[in-house]
């Protein structure tokens, strides 16, 4: 088992990181404002699933290999940068962009697409890769069985993802329930898009 003080430090650290506004939080909020709270849970599930993959990579040591390879790290980083810029400029210049405040079509294909949006967004986040590769090992006691510790920390991270991003989704959903004038919707789209573009540009400066 993980010592209680180490476990609490991990919970607090991860909670602060997850709760901090970022591309994932922006996307979840915008999706809830566009299509309701229920639809935004698909993006949240995608983000959580990507973090499970990160834990799997950390457990097998692949993430350390990615960090060690400048080429692999750069590929992942620039995929994330381009994806954020795509989402951001799509919201800024198109009324029907990915983050536009308007109801989208529903169906199995739309559900899968929404889930994948969250999954790809988090999986291509180079900062998340750095977190799981550099910070996560600090909470692992190599003198104890590794697998139970990773499973415990993974479950905690998933629960924190679900809780924190659900808060953002609720805020977005509440904005949907309010009577929002067209010019405010346009301002929200443009502001959200600019924030995603800014996040993409900041991600481009991340070094391993």
mmCIF file of N, CA and C in Angstrom, residues 9-64:
data_model
loop_
_atom_site.group_PDB
_atom_site.id
_atom_site.type_symbol
_atom_site.label_atom_id
_atom_site.label_comp_id
_atom_site.label_asym_id
_atom_site.label_seq_id
_atom_site.Cartn_x
_atom_site.Cartn_y
_atom_site.Cartn_z
ATOM 1 N N UNK A 9 -0.593 13.683 -0.753
ATOM 2 C CA UNK A 9 0.172 14.638 -1.565
ATOM 3 C C UNK A 9 -0.139 14.436 -3.049
ATOM 4 N N UNK A 10 -0.262 13.178 -3.464
ATOM 5 C CA UNK A 10 -0.603 12.891 -4.856
ATOM 6 C C UNK A 10 -1.995 13.420 -5.195
ATOM 7 N N UNK A 11 -2.945 13.214 -4.292
ATOM 8 C CA UNK A 11 -4.323 13.666 -4.517
ATOM 9 C C UNK A 11 -4.377 15.184 -4.670
ATOM 10 N N UNK A 12 -3.707 15.893 -3.754
ATOM 11 C CA UNK A 12 -3.725 17.359 -3.795
ATOM 12 C C UNK A 12 -3.046 17.864 -5.065
ATOM 13 N N UNK A 13 -1.877 17.299 -5.377
ATOM 14 C CA UNK A 13 -1.128 17.734 -6.557
ATOM 15 C C UNK A 13 -1.925 17.507 -7.835
ATOM 16 N N UNK A 14 -2.470 16.310 -7.970
ATOM 17 C CA UNK A 14 -3.226 15.968 -9.180
ATOM 18 C C UNK A 14 -4.511 16.785 -9.268
ATOM 19 N N UNK A 15 -5.163 17.003 -8.138
ATOM 20 C CA UNK A 15 -6.395 17.794 -8.114
ATOM 21 C C UNK A 15 -6.144 19.205 -8.626
ATOM 22 N N UNK A 16 -5.068 19.823 -8.158
ATOM 23 C CA UNK A 16 -4.747 21.188 -8.581
ATOM 24 C C UNK A 16 -4.441 21.227 -10.073
ATOM 25 N N UNK A 17 -3.688 20.233 -10.551
ATOM 26 C CA UNK A 17 -3.317 20.193 -11.966
ATOM 27 C C UNK A 17 -4.540 19.993 -12.845
ATOM 28 N N UNK A 18 -5.421 19.060 -12.461
ATOM 29 C CA UNK A 18 -6.613 18.778 -13.260
ATOM 30 C C UNK A 18 -7.575 19.962 -13.240
ATOM 31 N N UNK A 19 -7.715 20.591 -12.078
ATOM 32 C CA UNK A 19 -8.670 21.682 -11.936
ATOM 33 C C UNK A 19 -8.209 22.959 -12.630
ATOM 34 N N UNK A 20 -6.893 23.081 -12.839
ATOM 35 C CA UNK A 20 -6.373 24.285 -13.490
ATOM 36 C C UNK A 20 -6.927 24.381 -14.911
ATOM 37 N N UNK A 21 -7.422 25.558 -15.301
ATOM 38 C CA UNK A 21 -7.983 25.713 -16.649
ATOM 39 C C UNK A 21 -6.952 25.385 -17.721
ATOM 40 N N UNK A 22 -7.366 24.613 -18.685
ATOM 41 C CA UNK A 22 -6.493 24.214 -19.775
ATOM 42 C C UNK A 22 -7.333 23.805 -20.970
ATOM 43 N N UNK A 23 -6.696 23.282 -22.009
ATOM 44 C CA UNK A 23 -7.444 22.889 -23.213
ATOM 45 C C UNK A 23 -8.588 21.915 -22.940
ATOM 46 N N UNK A 24 -8.349 20.926 -22.082
ATOM 47 C CA UNK A 24 -9.393 19.940 -21.782
ATOM 48 C C UNK A 24 -10.580 20.606 -21.094
ATOM 49 N N UNK A 25 -10.297 21.448 -20.102
ATOM 50 C CA UNK A 25 -11.375 22.134 -19.380
ATOM 51 C C UNK A 25 -12.168 23.049 -20.307
ATOM 52 N N UNK A 26 -11.467 23.753 -21.190
ATOM 53 C CA UNK A 26 -12.134 24.646 -22.135
ATOM 54 C C UNK A 26 -13.055 23.867 -23.059
ATOM 55 N N UNK A 27 -12.551 22.741 -23.565
ATOM 56 C CA UNK A 27 -13.328 21.931 -24.498
ATOM 57 C C UNK A 27 -14.554 21.328 -23.828
ATOM 58 N N UNK A 28 -14.390 20.837 -22.596
ATOM 59 C CA UNK A 28 -15.520 20.266 -21.857
ATOM 60 C C UNK A 28 -16.591 21.319 -21.609
ATOM 61 N N UNK A 29 -16.171 22.500 -21.173
ATOM 62 C CA UNK A 29 -17.118 23.580 -20.898
ATOM 63 C C UNK A 29 -17.881 23.977 -22.155
ATOM 64 N N UNK A 30 -17.163 24.101 -23.264
ATOM 65 C CA UNK A 30 -17.800 24.502 -24.512
ATOM 66 C C UNK A 30 -18.768 23.435 -25.010
ATOM 67 N N UNK A 31 -18.409 22.175 -24.855
ATOM 68 C CA UNK A 31 -19.297 21.090 -25.298
ATOM 69 C C UNK A 31 -20.586 21.075 -24.487
ATOM 70 N N UNK A 32 -20.464 21.282 -23.171
ATOM 71 C CA UNK A 32 -21.650 21.317 -22.319
ATOM 72 C C UNK A 32 -22.530 22.513 -22.669
ATOM 73 N N UNK A 33 -21.893 23.653 -22.971
ATOM 74 C CA UNK A 33 -22.659 24.837 -23.358
ATOM 75 C C UNK A 33 -23.326 24.643 -24.711
ATOM 76 N N UNK A 34 -22.714 23.829 -25.571
ATOM 77 C CA UNK A 34 -23.251 23.614 -26.910
ATOM 78 C C UNK A 34 -24.355 22.567 -26.925
ATOM 79 N N UNK A 35 -24.111 21.448 -26.256
ATOM 80 C CA UNK A 35 -24.987 20.282 -26.421
ATOM 81 C C UNK A 35 -25.471 19.657 -25.119
ATOM 82 N N UNK A 36 -25.228 20.330 -23.998
ATOM 83 C CA UNK A 36 -25.749 19.831 -22.739
ATOM 84 C C UNK A 36 -24.741 19.040 -21.922
ATOM 85 N N UNK A 37 -25.066 18.860 -20.658
ATOM 86 C CA UNK A 37 -24.154 18.201 -19.721
ATOM 87 C C UNK A 37 -23.898 16.747 -20.117
ATOM 88 N N UNK A 38 -24.948 16.032 -20.509
ATOM 89 C CA UNK A 38 -24.822 14.616 -20.825
ATOM 90 C C UNK A 38 -23.831 14.387 -21.955
ATOM 91 N N UNK A 39 -23.901 15.226 -22.982
ATOM 92 C CA UNK A 39 -23.005 15.079 -24.128
ATOM 93 C C UNK A 39 -21.558 15.352 -23.731
ATOM 94 N N UNK A 40 -21.360 16.302 -22.816
ATOM 95 C CA UNK A 40 -19.992 16.643 -22.412
ATOM 96 C C UNK A 40 -19.321 15.513 -21.653
ATOM 97 N N UNK A 41 -20.116 14.620 -21.044
ATOM 98 C CA UNK A 41 -19.514 13.499 -20.309
ATOM 99 C C UNK A 41 -18.750 12.563 -21.241
ATOM 100 N N UNK A 42 -19.081 12.586 -22.531
ATOM 101 C CA UNK A 42 -18.346 11.760 -23.493
ATOM 102 C C UNK A 42 -16.923 12.269 -23.660
ATOM 103 N N UNK A 43 -16.757 13.595 -23.694
ATOM 104 C CA UNK A 43 -15.420 14.169 -23.775
ATOM 105 C C UNK A 43 -14.653 13.884 -22.489
ATOM 106 N N UNK A 44 -15.335 14.011 -21.347
ATOM 107 C CA UNK A 44 -14.704 13.715 -20.059
ATOM 108 C C UNK A 44 -14.229 12.265 -20.029
ATOM 109 N N UNK A 45 -15.068 11.353 -20.520
ATOM 110 C CA UNK A 45 -14.693 9.940 -20.564
ATOM 111 C C UNK A 45 -13.482 9.728 -21.466
ATOM 112 N N UNK A 46 -13.424 10.472 -22.576
ATOM 113 C CA UNK A 46 -12.282 10.367 -23.474
ATOM 114 C C UNK A 46 -10.998 10.841 -22.813
ATOM 115 N N UNK A 47 -11.090 11.938 -22.057
ATOM 116 C CA UNK A 47 -9.925 12.460 -21.338
ATOM 117 C C UNK A 47 -9.445 11.449 -20.301
ATOM 118 N N UNK A 48 -10.388 10.896 -19.541
ATOM 119 C CA UNK A 48 -10.034 9.913 -18.515
ATOM 120 C C UNK A 48 -9.407 8.671 -19.145
ATOM 121 N N UNK A 49 -9.947 8.231 -20.284
ATOM 122 C CA UNK A 49 -9.402 7.054 -20.967
ATOM 123 C C UNK A 49 -7.967 7.303 -21.423
ATOM 124 N N UNK A 50 -7.698 8.516 -21.901
ATOM 125 C CA UNK A 50 -6.343 8.854 -22.331
ATOM 126 C C UNK A 50 -5.376 8.815 -21.155
ATOM 127 N N UNK A 51 -5.829 9.251 -19.994
ATOM 128 C CA UNK A 51 -4.964 9.216 -18.816
ATOM 129 C C UNK A 51 -4.698 7.785 -18.358
ATOM 130 N N UNK A 52 -5.663 6.899 -18.564
ATOM 131 C CA UNK A 52 -5.426 5.480 -18.278
ATOM 132 C C UNK A 52 -4.325 4.949 -19.195
ATOM 133 N N UNK A 53 -4.351 5.384 -20.457
ATOM 134 C CA UNK A 53 -3.296 4.987 -21.393
ATOM 135 C C UNK A 53 -1.941 5.496 -20.917
ATOM 136 N N UNK A 54 -1.899 6.737 -20.422
ATOM 137 C CA UNK A 54 -0.654 7.290 -19.896
ATOM 138 C C UNK A 54 -0.129 6.449 -18.736
ATOM 139 N N UNK A 55 -1.030 6.001 -17.876
ATOM 140 C CA UNK A 55 -0.606 5.144 -16.771
ATOM 141 C C UNK A 55 -0.039 3.838 -17.303
ATOM 142 N N UNK A 56 -0.681 3.295 -18.335
ATOM 143 C CA UNK A 56 -0.172 2.062 -18.932
ATOM 144 C C UNK A 56 1.208 2.252 -19.533
ATOM 145 N N UNK A 57 1.405 3.396 -20.192
ATOM 146 C CA UNK A 57 2.717 3.698 -20.765
ATOM 147 C C UNK A 57 3.767 3.838 -19.666
ATOM 148 N N UNK A 58 3.388 4.495 -18.575
ATOM 149 C CA UNK A 58 4.316 4.675 -17.457
ATOM 150 C C UNK A 58 4.682 3.332 -16.844
ATOM 151 N N UNK A 59 3.699 2.453 -16.745
ATOM 152 C CA UNK A 59 3.928 1.138 -16.138
ATOM 153 C C UNK A 59 4.891 0.304 -16.968
ATOM 154 N N UNK A 60 4.847 0.458 -18.275
ATOM 155 C CA UNK A 60 5.717 -0.343 -19.150
ATOM 156 C C UNK A 60 7.026 0.365 -19.484
ATOM 157 N N UNK A 61 7.152 1.598 -19.038
ATOM 158 C CA UNK A 61 8.379 2.338 -19.285
ATOM 159 C C UNK A 61 8.435 2.987 -20.650
ATOM 160 N N UNK A 62 7.371 2.869 -21.447
ATOM 161 C CA UNK A 62 7.375 3.441 -22.791
ATOM 162 C C UNK A 62 7.419 4.964 -22.734
ATOM 163 N N UNK A 63 6.733 5.539 -21.748
ATOM 164 C CA UNK A 63 6.715 6.997 -21.646
ATOM 165 C C UNK A 63 8.122 7.548 -21.418
ATOM 166 N N UNK A 64 8.908 6.820 -20.624
ATOM 167 C CA UNK A 64 10.294 7.251 -20.395
ATOM 168 C C UNK A 64 11.074 7.216 -21.701
#
